[in-house]
XYZ file of C-alpha atoms in Angstrom:
780
model
C 11.076 35.051 -14.858
C 10.112 36.402 -18.246
C 12.766 36.244 -20.919
C 12.542 39.132 -23.421
C 12.084 40.171 -26.023
C 8.412 39.359 -26.624
C 6.126 40.764 -29.272
C 3.440 43.111 -27.891
C 0.663 40.612 -28.866
C 2.272 38.014 -26.617
C 2.381 40.494 -23.762
C -1.326 41.091 -24.303
C -1.916 37.342 -24.091
C 0.138 37.102 -20.889
C -1.756 40.034 -19.335
C -5.101 38.397 -20.098
C -3.834 35.188 -18.496
C -2.710 37.152 -15.436
C -6.227 38.629 -15.156
C -7.694 35.103 -15.010
C -5.224 33.979 -12.341
C -5.356 37.374 -10.579
C -1.586 37.226 -10.192
C -0.400 40.778 -9.401
C 3.282 39.790 -9.356
C 3.103 38.433 -12.908
C 1.320 41.582 -14.066
C 3.915 43.902 -12.571
C 6.712 41.775 -14.119
C 5.078 42.129 -17.528
C 4.762 45.878 -16.951
C 8.490 46.094 -16.169
C 9.413 44.188 -19.330
C 7.134 46.399 -21.428
C 8.875 49.542 -20.164
C 12.340 47.972 -20.489
C 11.812 47.169 -24.164
C 10.143 50.451 -25.051
C 6.692 49.048 -25.736
C 4.942 51.405 -23.301
C 3.895 53.768 -26.049
C 1.689 51.166 -27.709
C -1.897 52.185 -27.065
C -3.408 48.696 -27.437
C -0.858 47.168 -25.063
C -1.261 49.973 -22.520
C -5.022 49.573 -22.559
C -4.617 45.873 -21.765
C -2.180 46.666 -18.970
C -4.631 49.239 -17.598
C -7.402 46.636 -17.806
C -5.217 44.193 -15.829
C -4.662 46.676 -12.989
C -8.341 47.673 -12.923
C -9.599 44.085 -12.754
C -7.121 42.990 -10.122
C -8.259 45.837 -7.825
C -4.904 47.623 -7.993
C -6.550 51.026 -8.293
C -3.486 53.117 -7.462
C -1.408 51.428 -10.180
C -4.308 51.726 -12.620
C -4.745 55.440 -12.039
C -0.976 56.121 -12.185
C -0.737 54.286 -15.504
C -3.816 56.075 -16.804
C -2.344 59.480 -15.923
C 0.945 58.586 -17.668
C -0.674 57.414 -20.912
C 0.108 59.987 -23.635
C -2.912 58.856 -25.665
C -6.209 57.742 -24.255
C -9.128 56.154 -26.085
C -12.693 55.819 -24.872
C -11.733 52.271 -23.866
C -9.038 53.745 -21.598
C -11.527 56.068 -19.945
C -14.137 53.313 -19.559
C -11.596 50.964 -18.004
C -10.612 53.397 -15.246
C -14.263 54.427 -14.858
C -15.294 50.791 -14.373
C -12.585 50.277 -11.758
C -13.988 53.045 -9.574
C -17.680 52.391 -10.254
C -17.520 48.662 -9.555
C -15.278 49.329 -6.563
C -18.017 51.452 -5.000
C -16.123 54.750 -5.262
C -18.928 56.489 -7.105
C -17.811 60.030 -6.292
C -14.495 59.502 -8.084
C -16.243 57.514 -10.818
C -18.599 60.417 -11.511
C -15.632 62.803 -11.628
C -13.906 60.552 -14.179
C -17.139 60.251 -16.175
C -17.444 64.041 -16.394
C -13.888 64.213 -17.826
C -14.474 61.673 -20.628
C -14.327 63.620 -23.928
C -16.928 61.472 -25.655
C -18.680 59.049 -23.281
C -20.291 56.152 -25.156
C -23.005 53.673 -24.168
C -20.440 51.656 -22.186
C -19.531 54.740 -20.143
C -23.140 55.479 -19.268
C -23.973 51.831 -18.580
C -20.925 51.487 -16.328
C -22.256 54.294 -14.140
C -25.740 52.714 -14.026
C -24.203 49.367 -12.985
C -22.152 51.130 -10.292
C -25.229 52.828 -8.847
C -27.148 49.542 -8.849
C -24.358 47.733 -7.015
C -24.467 50.349 -4.260
C -28.269 50.214 -4.037
C -28.634 53.750 -5.449
C -31.329 52.698 -7.878
C -32.929 56.129 -8.294
C -29.528 57.526 -9.320
C -29.194 54.680 -11.820
C -32.561 55.554 -13.368
C -31.635 59.245 -13.483
C -28.359 58.323 -15.223
C -30.281 56.353 -17.849
C -32.666 59.257 -18.535
C -29.693 61.595 -18.984
C -28.090 59.069 -21.327
C -31.169 59.043 -23.545
C -31.460 62.845 -23.463
C -27.841 63.040 -24.728
C -28.771 60.904 -27.716
C -26.725 57.837 -26.681
C -28.341 54.603 -27.784
C -28.607 52.052 -24.928
C -27.448 48.478 -25.370
C -29.263 45.399 -24.160
C -26.936 45.410 -21.132
C -28.016 48.991 -20.392
C -31.659 47.950 -20.523
C -31.249 44.949 -18.233
C -29.582 47.170 -15.635
C -32.015 50.079 -15.750
C -34.938 47.630 -15.620
C -33.331 46.136 -12.512
C -33.322 49.660 -11.018
C -36.984 50.101 -11.885
C -37.824 46.711 -10.355
C -35.938 47.518 -7.146
C -37.758 50.850 -6.718
C -41.088 49.625 -8.170
C -40.894 52.529 -10.611
C -43.607 51.174 -12.891
C -44.180 54.358 -14.899
C -40.474 54.679 -15.715
C -40.314 50.956 -16.471
C -43.115 51.304 -19.015
C -41.243 54.138 -20.763
C -38.117 51.980 -20.901
C -40.252 49.177 -22.347
C -41.474 51.499 -25.108
C -37.883 52.406 -25.935
C -36.953 48.706 -26.073
C -39.765 48.002 -28.536
C -38.698 50.993 -30.632
C -35.153 49.624 -30.869
C -36.384 46.118 -31.641
C -34.795 44.513 -28.589
C -37.935 43.057 -26.969
C -37.170 39.625 -28.434
C -33.718 39.443 -26.807
C -34.089 36.899 -23.988
C -32.141 38.750 -21.233
C -34.056 41.966 -21.989
C -37.416 40.168 -22.050
C -36.542 38.461 -18.755
C -35.714 41.839 -17.239
C -39.078 43.197 -18.424
C -40.933 40.255 -16.878
C -39.033 40.781 -13.628
C -39.681 44.534 -13.622
C -43.435 44.185 -14.219
C -43.671 41.357 -11.703
C -41.947 43.255 -8.899
C -43.707 46.528 -9.737
C -47.149 44.962 -9.375
C -48.280 44.681 -13.003
C -48.540 40.892 -13.113
C -50.843 40.951 -16.142
C -48.187 42.620 -18.297
C -45.516 40.286 -16.917
C -47.560 37.289 -18.099
C -48.229 38.863 -21.523
C -44.502 39.365 -22.143
C -43.699 35.858 -20.916
C -46.361 34.288 -23.156
C -45.092 36.226 -26.201
C -41.479 35.123 -25.756
C -40.507 32.731 -28.536
C -37.366 31.745 -26.706
C -37.337 31.201 -22.972
C -34.464 30.253 -20.730
C -34.573 28.999 -17.138
C -34.534 32.541 -15.849
C -37.766 33.276 -17.770
C -39.580 30.352 -16.170
C -38.165 30.967 -12.706
C -39.203 34.620 -12.713
C -42.816 33.690 -13.465
C -42.827 30.853 -10.944
C -41.488 33.185 -8.263
C -44.074 35.853 -9.141
C -47.021 33.465 -8.846
C -45.694 31.972 -5.599
C -45.189 35.405 -4.022
C -48.809 36.247 -4.899
C -50.114 32.969 -3.493
C -51.107 31.621 -6.918
C -49.748 28.185 -6.131
C -51.618 26.326 -8.891
C -50.238 28.598 -11.635
C -46.715 28.429 -10.224
C -46.768 24.627 -9.939
C -48.184 24.334 -13.456
C -45.253 26.317 -14.857
C -42.843 24.361 -12.677
C -44.110 21.076 -14.166
C -43.882 22.457 -17.722
C -40.177 23.195 -17.303
C -38.047 20.645 -19.113
C -35.163 20.898 -16.684
C -35.838 22.538 -13.320
C -32.785 23.937 -11.571
C -32.182 24.705 -7.914
C -33.548 28.239 -8.419
C -36.876 26.734 -9.551
C -37.154 24.614 -6.411
C -36.053 27.511 -4.205
C -38.758 29.728 -5.753
C -41.444 27.217 -4.769
C -40.050 26.742 -1.252
C -39.534 30.475 -0.603
C -42.981 31.307 -1.997
C -44.688 28.898 0.385
C -42.834 30.393 3.354
C -43.671 33.930 2.214
C -47.356 33.016 2.269
C -47.129 31.292 5.657
C -47.257 27.700 4.376
C -44.162 26.404 6.121
C -45.374 22.778 6.096
C -45.818 22.930 2.302
C -42.301 24.346 2.000
C -40.904 21.449 4.015
C -42.846 18.939 1.909
C -41.433 20.502 -1.266
C -37.927 20.302 0.176
C -38.477 16.618 0.929
C -39.729 16.018 -2.633
C -36.655 17.736 -4.048
C -34.346 15.474 -2.068
C -36.222 12.366 -3.216
C -37.016 13.123 -6.863
C -34.194 15.383 -7.981
C -30.489 14.918 -8.430
C -29.972 18.533 -7.432
C -28.213 19.366 -4.206
C -29.695 22.067 -1.977
C -27.679 25.282 -1.942
C -27.234 27.881 0.775
C -30.473 29.635 -0.253
C -32.416 26.376 0.046
C -31.082 25.712 3.518
C -31.631 29.322 4.550
C -35.293 29.102 3.527
C -35.878 25.709 5.147
C -34.298 26.847 8.402
C -36.532 29.921 8.250
C -39.553 27.595 7.996
C -38.349 25.669 11.040
C -37.879 28.948 12.914
C -41.403 30.136 12.068
C -42.792 26.793 13.227
C -40.518 26.892 16.296
C -39.679 23.282 15.442
C -36.401 22.657 17.234
C -36.361 18.930 16.449
C -36.753 19.447 12.701
C -34.291 22.335 12.737
C -31.672 20.106 14.324
C -32.248 17.499 11.610
C -31.689 20.138 8.912
C -28.558 21.283 10.751
C -27.282 17.695 10.762
C -28.000 17.438 7.011
C -25.988 20.614 6.418
C -23.035 19.203 8.351
C -23.169 15.856 6.498
C -23.355 17.626 3.150
C -20.267 19.666 4.032
C -22.044 22.994 3.479
C -20.028 25.976 4.672
C -21.800 27.309 7.772
C -21.212 30.971 7.152
C -23.136 33.939 5.868
C -26.801 33.212 5.106
C -26.753 29.636 6.422
C -25.120 30.665 9.714
C -27.636 33.483 10.188
C -30.538 31.135 9.440
C -29.217 28.617 11.983
C -28.904 31.300 14.649
C -32.459 32.500 13.951
C -33.848 28.955 14.004
C -32.263 28.000 17.334
C -33.116 31.338 18.970
C -36.757 31.284 17.856
C -37.164 27.593 18.675
C -36.146 27.979 22.302
C -32.475 26.976 22.323
C -30.836 30.374 22.572
C -27.699 28.827 24.111
C -26.948 26.858 20.913
C -27.616 30.002 18.882
C -25.134 31.883 21.049
C -22.612 29.054 20.702
C -22.807 29.293 16.891
C -22.164 33.035 17.110
C -19.203 32.461 19.433
C -17.679 29.908 17.032
C -18.216 31.906 13.838
C -17.936 35.480 15.099
C -20.258 38.432 14.599
C -18.684 39.976 11.514
C -21.458 38.832 9.167
C -24.307 38.435 11.663
C -27.326 39.994 9.996
C -30.128 41.942 11.622
C -32.663 39.098 11.342
C -30.356 36.711 13.225
C -29.510 39.361 15.811
C -33.155 40.274 16.463
C -34.018 36.565 16.758
C -31.250 36.195 19.341
C -32.501 39.285 21.105
C -36.058 37.893 21.248
C -34.670 34.660 22.637
C -32.831 36.479 25.414
C -35.923 38.589 26.188
C -37.979 35.403 26.624
C -35.548 34.005 29.173
C -35.214 37.373 30.903
C -31.476 37.794 30.323
C -30.703 40.510 27.808
C -27.054 41.117 28.764
C -25.613 38.568 26.260
C -27.580 40.301 23.493
C -26.006 43.623 24.441
C -22.550 42.038 24.290
C -23.270 40.746 20.770
C -24.737 44.120 19.785
C -21.606 45.913 20.991
C -19.420 43.534 18.936
C -21.356 43.982 15.680
C -19.304 45.803 13.044
C -22.285 46.947 10.993
C -25.014 48.109 13.350
C -27.747 49.563 11.209
C -30.836 51.399 12.401
C -32.808 48.128 12.628
C -30.253 46.614 15.051
C -30.273 49.730 17.248
C -34.072 49.817 17.267
C -34.269 46.097 18.089
C -31.962 46.639 21.071
C -34.134 49.504 22.341
C -37.299 47.406 21.964
C -35.590 44.471 23.697
C -34.766 46.571 26.738
C -38.307 47.972 26.789
C -39.885 44.509 26.638
C -37.696 43.430 29.535
C -38.784 46.443 31.591
C -35.286 47.965 31.485
C -36.463 51.470 30.699
C -33.300 53.321 31.732
C -31.192 50.986 29.554
C -33.512 51.614 26.602
C -33.091 55.359 27.002
C -29.334 55.028 27.501
C -28.872 53.143 24.240
C -31.092 55.634 22.409
C -28.870 58.476 23.608
C -25.834 56.459 22.484
C -27.481 56.002 19.085
C -27.955 59.763 18.766
C -24.251 60.331 19.533
C -22.609 57.442 17.666
C -25.113 55.479 15.621
C -27.193 55.900 12.479
C -29.982 58.418 12.177
C -33.053 57.089 14.043
C -35.999 56.264 11.807
C -39.722 56.367 12.505
C -39.723 52.925 14.112
C -36.903 53.921 16.482
C -38.740 57.055 17.556
C -41.995 55.136 18.009
C -40.178 52.569 20.179
C -38.687 55.274 22.403
C -42.014 57.083 22.630
C -43.544 53.829 23.907
C -41.033 54.049 26.782
C -42.183 57.555 27.609
C -45.881 56.789 27.493
C -45.309 53.787 29.770
C -43.638 56.232 32.185
C -46.178 58.974 31.408
C -43.158 61.265 31.055
C -44.482 64.354 29.310
C -41.262 66.394 29.376
C -39.178 63.614 27.825
C -41.926 62.930 25.316
C -41.935 66.568 24.209
C -38.163 66.477 23.765
C -38.494 63.423 21.542
C -41.302 65.134 19.622
C -38.847 67.948 18.892
C -36.271 65.373 17.750
C -38.851 63.811 15.422
C -39.464 67.238 13.879
C -35.706 67.795 13.370
C -35.339 64.305 11.834
C -38.341 64.997 9.547
C -40.128 61.893 10.863
C -43.013 63.631 12.591
C -45.380 62.983 9.668
C -44.686 59.238 9.852
C -47.765 57.209 10.768
C -45.927 55.172 13.419
C -44.402 58.265 15.058
C -47.670 60.209 14.876
C -49.616 57.363 16.476
C -46.987 56.969 19.198
C -47.097 60.733 19.880
C -50.885 60.654 20.241
C -50.621 57.779 22.712
C -47.703 59.364 24.595
C -49.457 62.722 25.030
C -52.721 61.047 25.965
C -51.180 58.746 28.580
C -49.186 61.653 29.961
C -52.418 63.558 30.531
C -52.061 66.125 27.742
C -55.080 65.475 25.534
C -54.632 68.946 24.008
C -51.242 67.997 22.545
C -52.666 64.644 21.391
C -55.372 66.532 19.484
C -52.752 68.795 17.864
C -50.725 65.823 16.598
C -53.868 64.117 15.323
C -54.917 67.190 13.353
C -51.496 67.208 11.676
C -51.696 63.588 10.499
C -55.425 62.770 10.307
C -55.402 63.278 6.532
C -53.916 59.794 6.203
C -56.248 56.824 5.999
C -54.466 54.698 8.562
C -57.024 53.007 10.819
C -54.588 52.975 13.725
C -54.226 56.772 13.686
C -57.955 57.344 14.060
C -58.241 54.520 16.577
C -55.436 56.009 18.697
C -57.283 59.322 18.885
C -60.635 57.702 19.697
C -59.060 55.693 22.535
C -57.229 58.802 23.807
C -60.448 60.810 23.966
C -62.285 57.916 25.601
C -59.623 57.584 28.307
C -60.002 61.272 29.092
C -63.780 60.946 29.424
C -64.465 62.903 26.230
C -66.975 60.350 24.978
C -68.992 62.601 22.722
C -65.867 63.955 21.028
C -64.572 60.394 20.562
C -67.820 59.459 18.831
C -67.558 62.539 16.587
C -64.065 61.396 15.497
C -65.410 57.886 14.866
C -68.298 59.173 12.741
C -65.868 61.356 10.764
C -63.664 58.299 10.265
C -66.629 56.392 8.809
C -67.512 59.327 6.534
C -64.003 59.105 5.051
C -64.564 55.387 4.353
C -61.757 54.403 6.729
C -62.594 50.906 7.892
C -62.636 50.447 11.680
C -61.179 47.306 13.220
C -61.928 45.477 16.466
C -59.619 47.820 18.440
C -61.461 50.867 17.094
C -64.697 49.504 18.464
C -63.121 48.839 21.863
C -62.328 52.563 21.903
C -65.828 53.569 20.803
C -67.565 51.336 23.356
C -65.192 52.592 26.081
C -66.076 56.160 25.125
C -69.762 55.381 25.590
C -68.990 53.671 28.911
C -67.109 56.620 30.410
C -69.980 59.054 29.831
C -72.945 56.697 30.236
C -74.160 56.663 26.615
C -75.977 53.345 26.985
C -78.212 53.456 23.906
C -75.393 54.668 21.658
C -73.174 51.918 23.014
C -75.781 49.324 22.080
C -76.107 50.879 18.616
C -72.350 50.753 17.957
C -72.124 47.171 19.224
C -74.732 46.167 16.642
C -73.047 48.296 13.950
C -69.792 46.477 14.603
C -71.438 43.045 14.452
C -73.964 43.357 11.639
C -72.575 46.122 9.391
C -68.804 45.830 9.689
C -68.993 42.083 10.359
C -66.482 42.200 13.188
C -67.000 39.280 15.537
C -67.142 40.562 19.137
C -64.189 39.584 21.305
C -64.153 39.235 25.108
C -62.950 42.863 25.230
C -66.080 44.068 23.419
C -68.341 42.045 25.714
C -66.497 43.406 28.760
C -67.079 46.961 27.484
C -70.811 46.282 27.153
C -70.987 44.816 30.679
C -69.090 47.849 31.977
C -71.404 50.201 30.063
C -74.560 48.641 31.509
C -73.089 48.098 34.962
C -71.826 51.657 35.463
C -75.251 52.917 34.451
C -76.768 50.767 37.226
C -78.418 48.327 34.795
C -76.996 45.330 36.650
C -79.723 42.821 35.804
C -79.503 43.728 32.136
C -75.731 43.329 32.327
C -76.135 39.878 33.902
C -78.675 38.848 31.249
C -76.268 40.081 28.559
C -73.592 37.795 29.981
C -76.020 34.873 29.953
C -76.731 35.466 26.238
C -73.083 35.670 25.182
C -72.088 33.071 22.526
C -68.660 32.677 24.140
C -67.686 31.652 27.647
C -67.391 34.764 29.869
C -63.828 35.347 31.027
C -62.241 36.983 34.072
C -62.567 40.475 32.576
C -66.300 40.121 31.906
C -67.143 38.854 35.399
C -64.708 41.372 36.884
C -66.542 44.232 35.147
C -69.862 43.077 36.581
C -68.389 42.640 40.067
C -66.882 46.135 39.955
C -70.261 47.612 39.043
C -71.926 45.656 41.857
C -69.477 47.274 44.283
C -70.292 50.771 42.994
C -74.045 50.173 43.159
C -73.893 48.000 46.320
C -75.635 44.938 44.876
C -74.455 42.183 47.209
C -76.443 39.289 45.713
C -75.192 39.790 42.165
C -71.694 40.524 43.470
C -71.629 37.072 45.093
C -72.687 35.445 41.806
C -70.003 37.310 39.834
C -67.349 36.510 42.463
C -68.245 32.793 42.453
C -67.878 32.712 38.648
C -64.521 34.461 38.946
C -63.294 31.997 41.571
C -64.198 29.088 39.282
C -61.981 30.555 36.542
C -59.217 31.882 38.811
C -59.413 30.671 42.440
C -56.627 33.040 43.520
C -57.929 36.203 41.870
C -57.107 38.874 44.447
C -59.284 41.456 42.678
C -62.368 39.262 43.069
C -61.781 38.799 46.802
C -61.160 42.517 47.328
C -64.158 43.643 45.263
C -66.527 41.228 47.032
C -65.200 42.197 50.473
C -65.484 45.888 49.595
C -69.044 45.419 48.336
C -70.023 43.692 51.588
C -68.291 46.408 53.623
C -70.029 49.172 51.660
C -73.351 47.567 52.547
C -72.409 47.343 56.234
C -71.968 43.571 56.210
C -68.762 43.743 58.231
C -68.740 40.139 59.427
C -69.234 38.756 55.918
C -66.498 41.043 54.636
C -64.174 39.862 57.413
C -64.805 36.245 56.407
C -63.825 37.001 52.824
C -60.625 38.722 53.965
C -59.822 35.789 56.264
C -60.364 33.434 53.321
C -57.861 35.532 51.348
C -55.350 35.222 54.147
C -55.875 31.467 54.503
C -55.331 30.970 50.778
C -52.275 33.278 50.853
C -53.921 35.532 48.273
C -52.290 38.939 48.395
C -54.321 42.058 47.720
C -52.910 44.457 45.147
C -51.525 47.428 47.014
C -52.590 50.870 45.898
C -49.923 53.416 45.115
C -49.566 56.722 43.282
C -46.598 58.351 41.634
C -45.562 61.713 40.281
C -42.552 62.700 38.182
C -40.639 65.808 39.207
C -37.885 66.662 36.718
C -36.173 63.344 35.931
C -37.203 61.434 39.054
C -40.358 59.437 39.744
C -41.642 59.590 43.334
C -43.915 56.751 44.448
C -46.304 56.870 47.434
C -48.352 54.253 49.242
C -51.136 54.711 51.814
C -49.736 56.133 55.078
C -46.336 56.307 53.345
C -43.620 57.216 55.824
C -40.508 56.413 53.827
C -40.133 59.486 51.637
C -37.236 61.831 52.556
C -39.696 64.768 52.667
C -42.191 62.863 54.825
C -42.629 65.551 57.490
C -43.158 68.365 54.967
C -45.631 66.227 53.016
C -47.688 65.400 56.110
C -47.703 69.039 57.232
C -48.894 70.088 53.780
C -51.696 67.507 53.644
C -52.863 68.449 57.175
C -52.989 72.115 56.166
C -54.897 71.292 52.960
C -57.285 68.987 54.847
C -58.254 71.725 57.289
C -58.707 74.334 54.569
C -60.866 72.238 52.235
C -63.087 71.260 55.178
C -63.619 74.968 55.853
C -64.570 75.301 52.165
C -67.295 72.683 52.647
C -65.592 69.367 52.000
C -66.985 66.451 54.004
C -64.807 63.312 54.240
C -66.519 60.248 52.800
C -65.750 57.780 55.574
C -67.777 55.122 53.749
C -64.773 54.883 51.417
C -62.871 53.192 54.290
C -64.174 49.671 53.995
C -63.282 48.567 57.518
C -65.273 48.752 60.753
C -63.292 51.503 62.487
C -63.888 54.681 64.473
C -64.776 57.747 62.380
C -61.642 59.611 63.475
C -59.420 56.701 62.445
C -61.224 56.444 59.124
C -60.675 60.144 58.495
C -56.948 59.820 59.220
C -56.659 56.917 56.768
C -58.493 58.925 54.105
C -56.217 61.942 54.658
C -53.158 59.812 53.922
C -54.334 58.060 50.754
C -51.501 57.743 48.242
C -52.855 60.217 45.696
C -53.304 62.914 48.374
C -49.705 62.406 49.527
C -48.491 62.616 45.928
C -50.413 65.860 45.403
C -49.017 67.357 48.616
C -45.488 66.462 47.541
C -46.039 67.929 44.050
C -47.412 71.178 45.537
C -44.256 71.528 47.634
C -41.839 70.863 44.786
C -43.332 72.548 41.699
C -43.971 76.162 40.636
C -47.428 77.497 41.433
C -48.484 77.864 37.811
C -47.828 74.278 36.651
C -50.285 71.445 36.139
C -49.955 68.500 38.525
C -49.977 65.051 36.919
C -50.600 62.146 39.284
C -50.712 58.473 38.272
C -52.475 55.752 40.284
C -52.603 51.985 39.790
C -56.141 51.516 41.222
C -59.496 53.241 40.792
C -59.625 56.572 42.620
C -61.947 56.376 45.643
C -64.969 58.627 46.212
C -63.294 60.545 49.027
C -60.142 61.323 47.045
C -62.210 62.329 44.030
C -64.223 64.777 46.105
C -61.176 66.077 47.988
C -59.131 66.721 44.839
C -61.956 68.836 43.403
C -61.700 71.088 46.462
C -57.873 71.059 46.362
C -57.857 72.203 42.718
C -59.981 75.193 43.696
C -57.959 75.877 46.840
C -54.548 76.013 45.104
C -55.802 77.371 41.770
C -54.094 74.663 39.738
C -55.224 71.953 37.356
C -54.676 68.461 38.747
C -54.744 65.552 36.313
C -55.108 62.107 37.844
C -54.839 58.914 35.832
C -56.327 55.938 37.662
C -56.729 52.328 36.518
C -59.507 53.126 34.060
C -59.364 56.747 32.924
C -58.138 60.324 33.378
C -59.710 62.859 35.696
C -59.026 66.564 34.990
C -59.700 68.563 38.159
C -59.965 72.304 37.730
C -61.689 75.115 39.666
C -63.504 72.644 41.915
C -64.929 70.336 39.248
C -63.843 67.186 37.399
C -64.008 66.394 33.703
C -65.826 63.129 34.476
C -68.786 65.005 35.968
C -68.656 62.527 38.861
C -69.469 59.584 36.576
C -66.649 57.057 36.667
């Protein structure tokens, strides 16, 4: 208990001591004694008491005292201002700032510091510019903070203006200011200027050296960074961490681990939490569980607190390295309060790999701070696990309760819709993207193009492309080329590609897959050959198996089977399943039994249980009337327990997807569907349709063949859609296998009969049937 009376200077001393010990009880006791002995009118003493309350986070007491002070100096105003600014209450801080009669450099700098602490760097820069316009001279502390804002936002132009001001005031030789300049130029991309300032510094501290070392390491200039590191008289842990982190940033995890080992052997320094976080990150990237466990053991022996960054790094390491159970155990022991997004997404990936995403959802639900990245990761996790309805459910929950979705969230959800080919849902999300002002985003635009294309609406895909094609993103142009190719618009796809080249947008290997596919779908053999050579010899893109498969498909569909086989023989890489599969498929179309046998034998050598190879060979033999040989192949399939992929079609009506197989008798509307298809069958035959019984690759009676053809899955899906949709709507049918000749011919007649467009997506492309014709012009 204090024993009065004390002189006011002694009270000041006691208050300053109370600030150091952060003892609120002592401070309030001093306050009581001050009032009791009538010292509360002393301005200097009151300012110190105000400072005590502000620095011990007793904001209510601070503001009450401030309001009661009969006289206030600028120090008084700055003290209360600092309390709110550093406490993150910037709205109140700005209100206080506006009330200060004569704000000085401390007032302005306090606001800049407050904005920086909250990550509002642009506001900090704006505050600085206003400060200068009001004629207030910045201090070196002001400059270090505004340069930090410029560095964080990479505002190089503003940073250069601040630099000019620093030179004008003669502060460029002050070490903290010079360090801030080096940091600003380094992070803003002007590494030349950063080096010039560093070289001109007469005095350098550790921060000066570490900033340059970090810059060179982040840019991959290892020799320069190591040279500076060796020149340092006394490296600290930040120096070592800069080298380690730089190696990891550039993908040299082994080098990072070697540096860590050298530090342990040659230095008396102890690794800190940042060192361990980086090293565990290296182990995670390498998926080295054994090494990660050794680092974990080192952390335990060293008595390092496993919380925050270290805990998150451990979780990421175990999850990425295949021991998701240990990662989960760490989370259970330490809680989820400070689990960061990187650790959570690593856990999520781990659960996706083992096919059990429920624990990830439990952790997600327990997270206190679920930012947009965490929500998006959860949506992607569900999508990767095939849990489409769960992905949509959590997106709806995000809209209601979570943060505003960003472009990556919308792109992730759009990927769900284009996997479902759900046009209505996709359009709703497109509207959401417009409302959220994310529609111009490259990722959202590309996802919209793909969604509309895969949902059969190439018109809408074109519209989106026209809105965003001014950007130079290769993926945008590639998405449109692939979309047009899939819809059989080969010439238009090539026009887009040529326009892309005229804008000097560099194509990649995926672009060329799209271009070659476009040529394949419309039979542009010579142009396909030209673009293959352009890719190889002009753009220096080494052909992948996908490119070779496209060329085989191009030649094979055009009936140039021998040339296709010779092309395979000349390939510099070993032909894979896709290449031989493309040739075998073409042999089936053009009924080349001998070459089909060769392609099938090659396929069986690579994949003895390839059901597609058995089916294609049997179908080729059947198409050529070799029924006994075909039966032997099918018997061989049965003996080897190789199951043929079953064909099915599906159509979405409102929010429900209806799936049909051949001769499907399970649908609730079975009778109505079969009546409809019988009626259609009779009417299109009157119109001139002749069933292609050769499409039934079994030795059966003609009448039986015709019945099988009538009940193919796509015909049943069309009949169902005609029953359940308005007469003016477009029908969109999806199929997992190539549409057969009979169905292709029949659907042309059906489109004319019912006066509706019918869009069918099969395993390779889209067919747009309208008024009795198809967009593929019978070339598919």
